[in-house]
Coordinates of C-alpha atoms in Angstrom, one line a residue:
Chain A
M274 CA -2.6 22.9 -5.6
T275 CA 0.8 24.6 -6.4
D276 CA 4.4 23.5 -6.1
N277 CA 5.9 25.4 -3.2
A278 CA 9.3 25.9 -1.6
E279 CA 8.2 27.1 1.8
T280 CA 9.3 25.1 4.9
S281 CA 6.8 26.3 7.4
Y282 CA 3.0 25.9 7.3
D283 CA 0.0 25.9 9.6
V284 CA -0.7 22.3 8.8
L285 CA 1.4 19.5 7.2
I286 CA -0.5 16.6 5.7
V287 CA 1.2 13.3 5.1
G288 CA -0.5 11.5 2.2
G289 CA -2.4 12.9 -0.8
G290 CA -5.2 10.2 -1.0
P291 CA -8.9 10.7 -0.2
A292 CA -8.3 11.5 3.5
G293 CA -5.4 13.9 3.0
Q294 CA -7.2 15.7 0.1
A295 CA -10.4 16.1 2.1
A296 CA -8.6 17.6 5.1
A297 CA -6.6 20.0 2.9
L298 CA -9.8 21.2 1.2
E299 CA -11.5 21.9 4.5
L300 CA -8.5 23.7 5.8
A301 CA -7.8 25.7 2.6
A302 CA -11.5 26.8 2.7
V303 CA -11.0 28.6 6.0
G304 CA -7.6 30.1 5.1
A305 CA -5.1 27.7 6.7
R306 CA -1.8 27.4 5.0
C307 CA -1.3 23.7 4.4
A308 CA 1.0 21.5 2.4
V309 CA 0.4 17.9 1.4
I310 CA 3.4 15.5 1.2
D311 CA 3.3 12.3 -0.8
E312 CA 5.7 9.7 -2.2
Q313 CA 4.0 9.8 -5.5
A314 CA 4.5 12.5 -8.1
R315 CA 0.8 13.2 -8.4
P316 CA -2.1 13.2 -5.8
G317 CA -4.7 10.5 -5.7
G318 CA -3.4 7.9 -3.2
Q319 CA -3.3 4.3 -4.2
I320 CA -7.1 4.2 -5.0
L321 CA -6.8 7.0 -7.6
R322 CA -3.1 6.5 -8.6
Q323 CA -2.6 8.6 -11.6
P324 CA -0.6 7.9 -14.8
P325 CA 2.3 10.3 -15.5
V326 CA 1.1 13.7 -16.8
S327 CA 2.6 12.9 -20.2
F328 CA 0.2 9.9 -20.7
A329 CA -3.2 10.5 -22.2
A330 CA -5.4 8.1 -20.4
Q331 CA -8.9 7.2 -21.6
N332 CA -11.5 5.6 -19.4
W333 CA -9.2 5.9 -16.4
V334 CA -10.9 4.4 -13.4
D335 CA -14.3 5.1 -14.8
E336 CA -16.3 2.7 -12.6
N337 CA -19.2 4.5 -10.8
S338 CA -17.8 4.0 -7.3
Y339 CA -14.8 6.1 -8.1
R340 CA -16.8 9.1 -9.2
P341 CA -17.0 11.1 -5.9
L342 CA -13.3 10.5 -5.4
R343 CA -12.4 11.7 -8.9
Q344 CA -14.5 14.8 -8.3
Q345 CA -12.7 15.5 -5.0
L346 CA -9.3 15.0 -6.7
R347 CA -10.2 17.5 -9.5
V348 CA -11.2 20.1 -6.9
F349 CA -8.0 19.4 -4.9
E350 CA -5.8 19.8 -8.0
N351 CA -7.5 23.1 -8.8
Q352 CA -7.2 24.6 -5.3
A353 CA -4.2 26.9 -5.7
A354 CA -3.9 27.6 -1.9
I355 CA -2.7 24.1 -1.2
A356 CA 1.0 23.4 -1.5
W357 CA 1.8 20.0 -3.2
L358 CA 5.0 18.4 -2.1
G359 CA 5.2 15.2 -4.2
R360 CA 8.0 12.7 -4.8
R361 CA 9.0 12.8 -1.1
S362 CA 9.0 10.3 1.7
V363 CA 8.3 11.4 5.3
I364 CA 11.0 9.7 7.4
G365 CA 10.6 11.4 10.7
L366 CA 8.1 13.3 12.9
Q367 CA 9.5 15.1 16.0
P368 CA 8.9 18.2 18.1
G369 CA 9.8 21.3 16.1
P370 CA 10.0 25.1 16.4
Q371 CA 6.3 25.6 15.7
G372 CA 5.1 22.5 17.4
H373 CA 6.0 19.7 15.1
S374 CA 8.6 19.0 12.4
L375 CA 8.7 16.5 9.6
T376 CA 11.9 15.2 8.0
T377 CA 11.3 14.4 4.3
S378 CA 13.6 12.5 1.9
G379 CA 13.6 13.0 -1.9
A380 CA 15.9 13.1 -4.9
D381 CA 17.5 16.2 -3.6
G382 CA 18.2 14.8 -0.2
L383 CA 16.5 15.6 3.1
Q384 CA 14.4 18.6 4.1
E385 CA 12.9 19.8 7.4
L386 CA 9.4 21.2 7.4
S387 CA 7.6 22.6 10.4
A388 CA 4.0 23.3 11.4
A389 CA 1.7 23.7 14.4
H390 CA -0.3 20.7 13.3
V391 CA 0.5 17.5 11.4
L392 CA -2.1 15.1 9.9
I393 CA -1.0 11.6 9.1
A394 CA -3.2 10.1 6.3
A395 CA -0.7 7.6 5.1
G396 CA -3.1 4.9 3.9
C397 CA -2.6 1.1 4.0
Y398 CA -0.9 -1.6 2.1
D399 CA -1.6 -5.1 0.8
M400 CA -1.1 -7.7 3.5
P401 CA 2.2 -9.4 2.7
Y402 CA 0.8 -13.0 2.6
P403 CA 3.7 -15.5 2.9
A404 CA 2.5 -18.3 0.7
P405 CA 5.3 -20.7 -0.2
G406 CA 6.9 -19.3 -3.4
W407 CA 5.7 -15.7 -2.8
T408 CA 9.2 -14.3 -3.2
L409 CA 9.3 -15.3 -6.9
P410 CA 9.2 -12.6 -9.6
G411 CA 5.6 -12.4 -10.7
A412 CA 4.1 -13.0 -7.2
M413 CA 2.8 -9.7 -5.8
G414 CA 0.1 -8.0 -3.9
A415 CA -3.1 -7.7 -5.9
G416 CA -3.0 -4.0 -5.3
A417 CA 0.4 -3.9 -7.0
M418 CA -1.3 -5.4 -10.1
Q419 CA -4.0 -2.8 -9.9
T420 CA -1.7 0.2 -9.6
L421 CA 0.4 -1.2 -12.5
L422 CA -2.7 -1.2 -14.6
K423 CA -4.2 2.1 -13.4
A424 CA -1.1 4.2 -13.3
Q425 CA 1.2 2.6 -15.9
G426 CA -1.2 0.8 -18.3
I427 CA 0.6 -2.5 -17.8
V428 CA -0.8 -6.0 -17.4
T429 CA 1.5 -8.4 -15.5
G430 CA 2.5 -11.8 -16.8
E431 CA -0.4 -13.7 -18.3
P432 CA -2.5 -15.6 -17.5
I433 CA -3.0 -14.1 -14.1
V434 CA -4.2 -15.9 -11.0
F435 CA -5.8 -14.2 -8.0
A436 CA -5.8 -15.9 -4.6
G437 CA -7.0 -14.7 -1.3
T438 CA -9.8 -14.0 1.1
H439 CA -10.7 -10.4 0.2
P440 CA -13.5 -9.6 -2.3
L441 CA -11.6 -6.6 -3.7
M442 CA -9.7 -9.1 -5.9
L443 CA -12.9 -9.7 -7.8
L444 CA -13.0 -6.0 -8.8
I445 CA -9.3 -6.0 -9.6
A446 CA -9.6 -9.2 -11.7
A447 CA -12.5 -7.7 -13.6
Q448 CA -10.7 -4.4 -14.2
I449 CA -7.7 -6.3 -15.7
S450 CA -10.0 -8.6 -17.7
R451 CA -11.9 -5.6 -19.1
A452 CA -8.6 -3.9 -20.0
G453 CA -7.7 -6.9 -22.1
G454 CA -5.6 -8.9 -19.7
K455 CA -6.1 -12.7 -19.5
V456 CA -7.1 -13.9 -16.0
A457 CA -6.8 -17.7 -15.4
E458 CA -8.7 -17.9 -12.1
V459 CA -9.9 -16.1 -9.0
A460 CA -9.6 -18.4 -6.0
F461 CA -11.3 -17.6 -2.7
D462 CA -9.7 -19.3 0.3
R463 CA -13.0 -19.6 2.1
S464 CA -16.1 -21.5 1.1
L465 CA -19.1 -19.8 -0.3
A466 CA -21.1 -21.2 2.7
T467 CA -18.7 -19.4 5.1
I468 CA -19.0 -16.2 3.1
G469 CA -22.7 -16.6 3.0
K470 CA -22.9 -16.9 6.7
S471 CA -21.0 -13.6 7.1
M472 CA -23.4 -11.9 4.7
I473 CA -26.4 -13.3 6.7
R474 CA -24.9 -12.0 9.9
H475 CA -24.7 -8.5 8.3
C476 CA -27.9 -8.9 6.2
A477 CA -29.3 -5.5 7.0
T478 CA -26.0 -3.8 6.1
A479 CA -25.9 -5.9 2.9
L480 CA -29.3 -4.7 1.9
R481 CA -28.5 -1.1 2.6
N482 CA -25.3 -1.3 0.5
G483 CA -26.9 -2.8 -2.5
S484 CA -24.9 -0.7 -4.9
L485 CA -21.5 -1.7 -3.5
L486 CA -22.5 -5.3 -3.6
G487 CA -23.8 -4.8 -7.1
E488 CA -20.4 -3.8 -8.1
A489 CA -19.0 -7.1 -6.9
G490 CA -21.9 -8.9 -8.7
K491 CA -21.1 -7.0 -11.9
A492 CA -17.4 -8.0 -11.6
M493 CA -18.5 -11.6 -11.2
M494 CA -20.7 -11.4 -14.3
D495 CA -17.9 -9.7 -16.3
L496 CA -15.5 -12.4 -15.3
R497 CA -18.0 -15.2 -16.1
R498 CA -18.6 -13.6 -19.6
A499 CA -14.8 -13.6 -20.1
G500 CA -14.7 -17.3 -19.2
V501 CA -12.7 -16.7 -15.9
P502 CA -13.6 -19.2 -13.2
V503 CA -14.3 -17.8 -9.7
R504 CA -13.8 -20.6 -7.2
F505 CA -14.5 -20.8 -3.5
G506 CA -13.1 -23.0 -0.8
R507 CA -9.9 -23.1 -2.7
P508 CA -6.9 -22.4 -0.4
L509 CA -3.6 -21.6 -2.1
Q510 CA -1.0 -24.2 -1.2
E511 CA 2.1 -23.0 -3.1
I512 CA 3.3 -20.8 -5.9
T513 CA 5.6 -22.7 -8.2
G514 CA 8.4 -21.6 -10.6
A515 CA 12.2 -21.5 -10.9
D516 CA 13.1 -18.0 -11.8
R517 CA 9.6 -16.6 -12.1
V518 CA 6.0 -17.7 -11.3
T519 CA 4.7 -20.5 -13.6
G520 CA 1.9 -22.0 -11.5
A521 CA -0.4 -21.8 -8.5
V522 CA -1.1 -25.0 -6.6
F523 CA -4.5 -25.3 -4.9
G524 CA -6.4 -28.1 -3.1
E525 CA -5.3 -30.6 -0.5
A526 CA -1.8 -32.0 -0.2
D527 CA -2.9 -35.4 -1.4
H528 CA -4.6 -34.3 -4.6
P529 CA -3.1 -30.9 -5.6
E530 CA -4.4 -29.0 -8.6
T531 CA -2.1 -26.7 -10.5
T532 CA -3.3 -23.6 -12.5
P533 CA -0.5 -22.5 -14.8
C534 CA 0.0 -18.7 -14.7
G535 CA 2.5 -16.0 -15.5
S536 CA 1.8 -14.0 -12.4
I537 CA -0.3 -14.2 -9.2
G538 CA -1.9 -11.5 -7.2
L539 CA -2.4 -12.2 -3.5
C540 CA -5.4 -10.5 -1.7
Y541 CA -5.8 -11.4 1.9
G542 CA -6.6 -7.9 3.3
F543 CA -4.8 -4.7 4.0
L544 CA -2.6 -3.4 6.9
P545 CA -2.6 0.3 8.0
Q546 CA 0.7 2.2 7.4
S547 CA 2.0 2.7 10.9
D548 CA 5.7 3.5 10.8
L549 CA 5.5 7.2 11.2
P550 CA 2.9 7.1 14.1
R551 CA 4.9 4.5 15.9
Q552 CA 8.2 6.3 15.4
A553 CA 6.6 9.4 16.8
G554 CA 5.2 7.6 19.8
L555 CA 1.5 7.8 19.0
S556 CA -0.8 5.2 20.7
V557 CA -1.7 2.4 18.4
R558 CA -3.9 -0.7 18.7
W559 CA -3.9 -4.1 16.9
S560 CA -6.3 -3.9 14.0
S561 CA -8.5 -7.0 13.7
P562 CA -9.1 -9.1 11.8
S563 CA -6.5 -8.2 9.1
G564 CA -3.8 -7.2 11.5
G565 CA -1.3 -4.4 11.6
W566 CA -1.4 -1.3 13.8
A567 CA -4.2 1.3 13.7
T568 CA -3.5 4.6 15.2
C569 CA -5.8 5.7 18.1
H570 CA -7.6 9.0 18.0
D571 CA -10.3 11.0 19.7
Q572 CA -13.6 12.1 18.1
W573 CA -11.8 14.9 16.1
M574 CA -9.2 12.4 14.9
Q575 CA -6.5 13.8 17.1
S576 CA -4.0 11.2 18.2
S577 CA -2.5 10.7 21.7
V578 CA 0.0 13.5 20.9
E579 CA -1.4 17.0 20.9
G580 CA -1.3 18.6 17.4
V581 CA -0.8 15.3 15.6
W582 CA -3.9 14.0 13.9
V583 CA -4.8 10.9 11.9
A584 CA -7.3 10.1 9.2
G585 CA -8.2 7.3 6.8
E586 CA -6.7 3.8 6.7
T587 CA -4.0 4.8 9.1
T588 CA -6.7 4.6 11.8
G589 CA -7.9 1.2 10.6
V590 CA -8.6 -0.1 7.1
A591 CA -12.2 0.8 6.2
G592 CA -12.3 2.1 2.6
A593 CA -12.1 5.4 0.8
P594 CA -15.5 6.9 1.7
I595 CA -14.7 6.6 5.4
A596 CA -11.2 7.9 4.8
R597 CA -12.7 11.0 3.1
D598 CA -15.2 11.5 6.0
E599 CA -12.3 11.2 8.5
G600 CA -10.2 13.7 6.5
R601 CA -13.0 16.2 6.6
I602 CA -13.6 15.7 10.4
A603 CA -9.8 16.1 11.1
G604 CA -9.7 19.2 8.8
L605 CA -12.5 20.8 10.8
G606 CA -10.9 19.8 14.1
I607 CA -7.6 21.3 13.1
A608 CA -9.3 24.4 11.8
A609 CA -11.0 24.8 15.2
A610 CA -7.7 24.2 17.1
L611 CA -6.1 26.9 14.9
G612 CA -8.9 29.3 15.9
L613 CA -10.0 29.7 12.3
I614 CA -13.6 28.4 13.1
T615 CA -15.4 28.1 16.3
N616 CA -15.9 24.7 18.0
R617 CA -19.6 25.1 17.5
D618 CA -19.1 25.6 13.8
A619 CA -16.8 22.6 13.6
T620 CA -19.4 20.4 15.4
R621 CA -22.2 21.6 13.1
R622 CA -20.2 21.1 9.9
A623 CA -18.8 17.7 10.9
A624 CA -22.2 16.2 11.7
P625 CA -23.1 14.9 8.2
F626 CA -19.6 13.4 7.9
R627 CA -19.9 11.6 11.2
Q628 CA -23.3 10.3 10.0
S629 CA -22.0 8.9 6.7
R630 CA -18.9 7.5 8.4
K631 CA -21.0 5.6 10.8
A632 CA -23.2 4.1 8.1
A633 CA -20.1 3.1 6.0
M634 CA -18.4 1.5 9.0
R635 CA -21.1 -1.2 9.1
F636 CA -20.2 -2.1 5.5
A637 CA -16.5 -2.1 6.4
A638 CA -17.3 -4.5 9.3
M639 CA -19.1 -6.9 7.0
L640 CA -16.2 -6.9 4.5
D641 CA -13.8 -7.6 7.4
D642 CA -15.9 -10.5 8.4
I643 CA -16.1 -11.9 4.9
A644 CA -12.3 -11.4 4.3
A645 CA -11.0 -12.7 7.7
P646 CA -7.6 -14.1 6.9
K647 CA -7.0 -16.1 10.1
Q648 CA -7.3 -19.6 8.7
A649 CA -5.1 -18.7 5.7
L650 CA -2.5 -17.2 8.0
D651 CA -2.5 -20.1 10.4
R652 CA -1.8 -22.4 7.5
V653 CA 1.4 -20.5 6.5
A654 CA 2.5 -20.1 10.1
A655 CA 2.7 -23.9 10.4
S656 CA 4.7 -24.2 7.1
N657 CA 8.3 -23.7 6.2
T658 CA 7.7 -20.6 4.0
T659 CA 9.9 -17.5 4.1
I660 CA 8.1 -14.9 6.2
C661 CA 10.9 -12.3 6.4
R662 CA 11.6 -11.5 2.7
C663 CA 14.6 -9.1 3.4
E664 CA 16.6 -11.4 5.6
K665 CA 15.1 -14.6 4.3
V666 CA 13.9 -16.0 7.6
S667 CA 11.5 -19.0 7.5
A668 CA 8.4 -19.6 9.6
S669 CA 10.1 -22.7 10.9
A670 CA 13.1 -20.7 12.1
V671 CA 10.8 -18.3 13.9
R672 CA 8.8 -21.2 15.5
E673 CA 12.0 -22.7 16.8
T674 CA 13.1 -19.4 18.4
L675 CA 9.6 -18.9 19.9
G676 CA 10.4 -21.9 22.1
S677 CA 12.8 -19.8 24.1
T678 CA 11.3 -16.3 23.8
T679 CA 8.1 -14.8 22.6
D680 CA 9.2 -11.2 22.8
V681 CA 9.1 -10.0 19.1
N682 CA 12.0 -7.6 19.5
A683 CA 14.1 -10.5 21.0
V684 CA 13.0 -12.9 18.1
K685 CA 14.0 -10.1 15.7
R686 CA 17.5 -9.9 17.2
I687 CA 18.0 -13.7 17.3
T688 CA 16.6 -14.6 13.9
R689 CA 17.0 -11.2 12.0
C690 CA 13.3 -11.5 11.1
G691 CA 12.3 -7.8 10.6
M692 CA 15.8 -6.4 10.5
G693 CA 16.0 -5.8 6.8
L694 CA 15.3 -2.9 4.4
C695 CA 11.5 -3.2 4.7
Q696 CA 11.9 -2.4 8.5
G697 CA 9.3 -5.1 9.4
R698 CA 6.5 -4.0 7.2
N699 CA 6.4 -7.4 5.4
C700 CA 6.9 -9.8 8.3
E701 CA 6.0 -8.1 11.6
H702 CA 2.3 -9.0 11.4
M703 CA 3.1 -12.7 10.9
L704 CA 5.7 -12.7 13.7
I705 CA 3.2 -11.1 16.1
R706 CA 0.5 -13.7 15.2
M707 CA 3.0 -16.6 15.7
S708 CA 4.2 -15.2 18.9
A709 CA 0.7 -14.6 20.3
A710 CA -0.2 -18.2 19.4
A711 CA 2.9 -19.6 21.0
E712 CA 2.2 -17.7 24.2
G713 CA -1.6 -18.3 24.1
R714 CA -2.2 -14.6 24.3
G715 CA -4.8 -12.4 22.6
L716 CA -3.4 -10.4 19.7
E717 CA -4.7 -7.1 21.2
T718 CA -2.3 -7.6 24.1
M719 CA 0.8 -7.9 21.9
K720 CA 3.5 -5.4 21.5
G721 CA 5.2 -4.9 18.1
F722 CA 8.7 -3.9 17.0
T723 CA 10.0 -0.7 18.5
G724 CA 9.3 2.1 16.0
R725 CA 12.4 4.1 15.1
F726 CA 13.6 6.8 12.8
P727 CA 13.7 6.7 9.8
A728 CA 10.2 5.6 8.8
R729 CA 11.3 4.9 5.3
P730 CA 14.7 3.7 4.0
V731 CA 17.1 6.6 3.4
S732 CA 20.8 6.6 2.4
I733 CA 23.4 7.4 5.1
A734 CA 24.9 9.9 2.7
D735 CA 21.7 11.9 2.7
L736 CA 21.5 11.7 6.5
L737 CA 25.0 13.1 6.9
E738 CA 24.5 16.0 4.5
K739 CA 23.6 19.3 6.0
P740 CA 22.4 22.4 4.3
L741 CA 24.7 25.5 4.5
P742 CA 23.4 28.0 7.1
Chain B
M31 CA 4.5 -12.2 -20.6
S32 CA 3.6 -8.8 -19.4
K33 CA 2.2 -6.3 -21.8
R34 CA 1.2 -2.7 -22.3
I35 CA -2.5 -2.1 -22.9
G36 CA -4.3 0.6 -24.8
F37 CA -6.1 2.8 -22.3
V38 CA -3.1 5.1 -22.0
E39 CA -1.6 6.8 -25.0
P40 CA 2.0 7.4 -24.0
P41 CA 4.0 10.2 -25.5
A42 CA 7.0 9.7 -27.9
P43 CA 9.3 7.0 -26.5
I44 CA 12.6 7.7 -24.7
H45 CA 15.4 5.2 -24.0
I46 CA 16.9 4.0 -20.7
E47 CA 19.7 1.6 -20.0
L48 CA 18.7 -1.4 -18.0
D49 CA 21.7 -3.5 -16.9
G50 CA 23.5 -2.3 -20.0
E51 CA 20.6 -3.1 -22.4
V52 CA 18.8 -0.2 -24.1
V53 CA 15.1 -0.5 -23.6
E54 CA 12.2 1.7 -24.8
A55 CA 10.4 3.6 -22.1
Y56 CA 8.1 6.7 -21.7
E57 CA 8.9 9.8 -19.8
G58 CA 7.4 9.5 -16.3
E59 CA 6.9 5.8 -16.5
S60 CA 8.1 4.0 -13.3
V61 CA 11.2 1.9 -13.4
A62 CA 9.3 -0.8 -11.6
A63 CA 6.9 -0.9 -14.6
L64 CA 9.9 -1.5 -16.8
L65 CA 11.1 -4.3 -14.6
V66 CA 7.7 -5.9 -15.0
L67 CA 7.8 -5.5 -18.7
H68 CA 11.4 -6.6 -19.3
R69 CA 12.3 -8.7 -16.3
D70 CA 9.0 -10.4 -15.3
G71 CA 9.2 -8.1 -12.2
M72 CA 12.5 -9.4 -11.1
S73 CA 14.6 -7.0 -9.2
R74 CA 17.5 -9.0 -7.7
R75 CA 18.9 -12.3 -6.7
D76 CA 19.2 -13.0 -3.0
R77 CA 22.2 -14.4 -1.2
D78 CA 21.2 -18.0 -2.2
G79 CA 21.0 -16.9 -5.9
D80 CA 17.2 -17.1 -5.9
A81 CA 15.3 -14.8 -8.2
R82 CA 13.3 -12.1 -6.3
G83 CA 10.5 -9.9 -7.5
L84 CA 8.9 -6.6 -6.6
W85 CA 5.9 -7.1 -4.3
C86 CA 3.9 -3.9 -3.5
N87 CA 4.5 -1.3 -6.2
M88 CA 3.9 1.5 -3.7
G89 CA 7.1 2.2 -1.8
T90 CA 6.4 -0.1 1.1
C91 CA 8.0 -3.5 0.7
S92 CA 11.6 -2.4 -0.3
E93 CA 11.9 -5.4 -2.7
C94 CA 12.4 -3.2 -5.9
F95 CA 15.6 -1.5 -4.9
V96 CA 17.8 -0.9 -8.0
R97 CA 20.9 1.2 -8.5
L98 CA 20.5 4.6 -10.3
L99 CA 23.9 5.3 -12.0
E100 CA 24.3 9.1 -12.4
H101 CA 26.8 11.9 -11.7
G102 CA 29.5 9.3 -11.2
R103 CA 27.6 7.8 -8.3
S104 CA 25.6 4.6 -7.8
R105 CA 22.5 5.3 -5.7
R106 CA 20.1 2.7 -4.3
V107 CA 16.5 3.7 -5.0
R108 CA 13.1 2.1 -5.0
A109 CA 12.2 1.4 -8.6
C110 CA 8.5 1.9 -8.0
L111 CA 9.1 5.5 -7.0
L112 CA 11.6 6.3 -9.7
E113 CA 10.4 7.9 -12.9
A114 CA 12.2 7.1 -16.2
T115 CA 14.0 10.0 -18.0
D116 CA 15.8 9.8 -21.3
G117 CA 19.3 8.3 -21.0
M118 CA 18.8 7.1 -17.4
R119 CA 21.1 4.2 -16.4
I120 CA 19.8 1.5 -14.1
A121 CA 21.5 -1.6 -12.6
T122 CA 19.3 -4.2 -11.1
G123 CA 20.6 -6.9 -8.8
S124 CA 19.5 -9.6 -11.3
H125 CA 22.9 -10.5 -12.3
T126 CA 24.7 -10.0 -9.1
Q127 CA 23.8 -11.1 -5.6
D128 CA 22.8 -8.8 -2.7
D129 CA 25.4 -6.4 -1.5

């Protein structure tokens, strides 16, 4: 990849993670001019978030499961035909001179880029789980702790508690423990019996994916060796502290148990990034069971808007191997649409990626079943916790308003829930769940906030500035 | 307390100013990482005076906005996407309330 100052390309790819890289490599191989835009300085996405170039990192994400992704990243970085546009947020997608145009925002202000095709491979983010006390410094998404470790070599306040429903927290806790961080406890919301039932339901898949399960088993063993308790059926009740996190309260209200800690990582699942697709009017669907909006697509990963394609977690959170397969399929689909390869060629070359995607989907469905956050979310919906962090709106204030209207855009205007700097990324999923419950409707029938420009916060000064002709 | 661990070997240290206090940092390190190291992850106080912390470390939650003071301007930026450079001046909202 090379830094590049062009403003017009055949293909613009939003996101330099496994999906975006895979698509760019397919496209570069057939001579398409493509650029990859990312908020980070270096490619990798969140899963392979890289330390600054000036850091010499040893044993950086050296677990086996990362190996194919690391290899792809190396090839991507060495492919000179791909333009790398890092340190930029994409804030808008609209019709442009060549088909589509993207507005980006960076340290030097805004820039317009245009292309015949745009691929959105924007990834996902930690579900903002509104446990009472989650706004305290030291309470964060488990993924935030992992990226602080991977990309910055930093362990958050010790000892660390992990709480949630998603098994990924086992791997994160083990990574932190192996790196020399002190973990106090890993607490699964659901009982081992419930998780066991999910595994039995998917037992054929579990057997076929022995190596992935083995990784979770190894994490458990490493944690046990380090003396870290892994507990099940242990719902988080509250995060305590005055100016920062000092404890995590578990158990039932009548006999609470507190684990003292310096920080807590919450891991209840992941939501697809959906701001840009929704701002551009792409069709989306509610993503069960974790929630959020997955962008709809056809078999070549093209969205409901011609020339706009999607791949990876943007289409529903299913893990990096699937993201990579989808990136390859989208890359081949775009190459065919550009006339660089025949449809027949694209079909033939995409076949193995479709095959591996299908197999990996079964594992993703098992993980979804194990990690289902509904019970944990129902608990906080009934509490008095702050669900909108930016405007500090409580679940109880939202419940009160839901008595008069269940339209989420109306609730937003009345309570200010979702009106802050995060643009609803933190609270919308909770509001939708609460609204659906109040109305007795299925989540898949719900409508979310109206997507608007800009898809990321940008200063008004930057919006007003115009380049000289 | 947060700490640095040994798997990365950072280059020679630089210095940035965090709320008027000079702290050691490394070129390219994120300002969010420095908030974790020096402020327990605290980025601001909300309108009730409650301490607030960064949540996602990936540009999504908008909780880590700080002010970058440069060229006679004060610019609001997400600390998790801001790389430290020598002499950089940062003001968090830890001592003042939301504006």
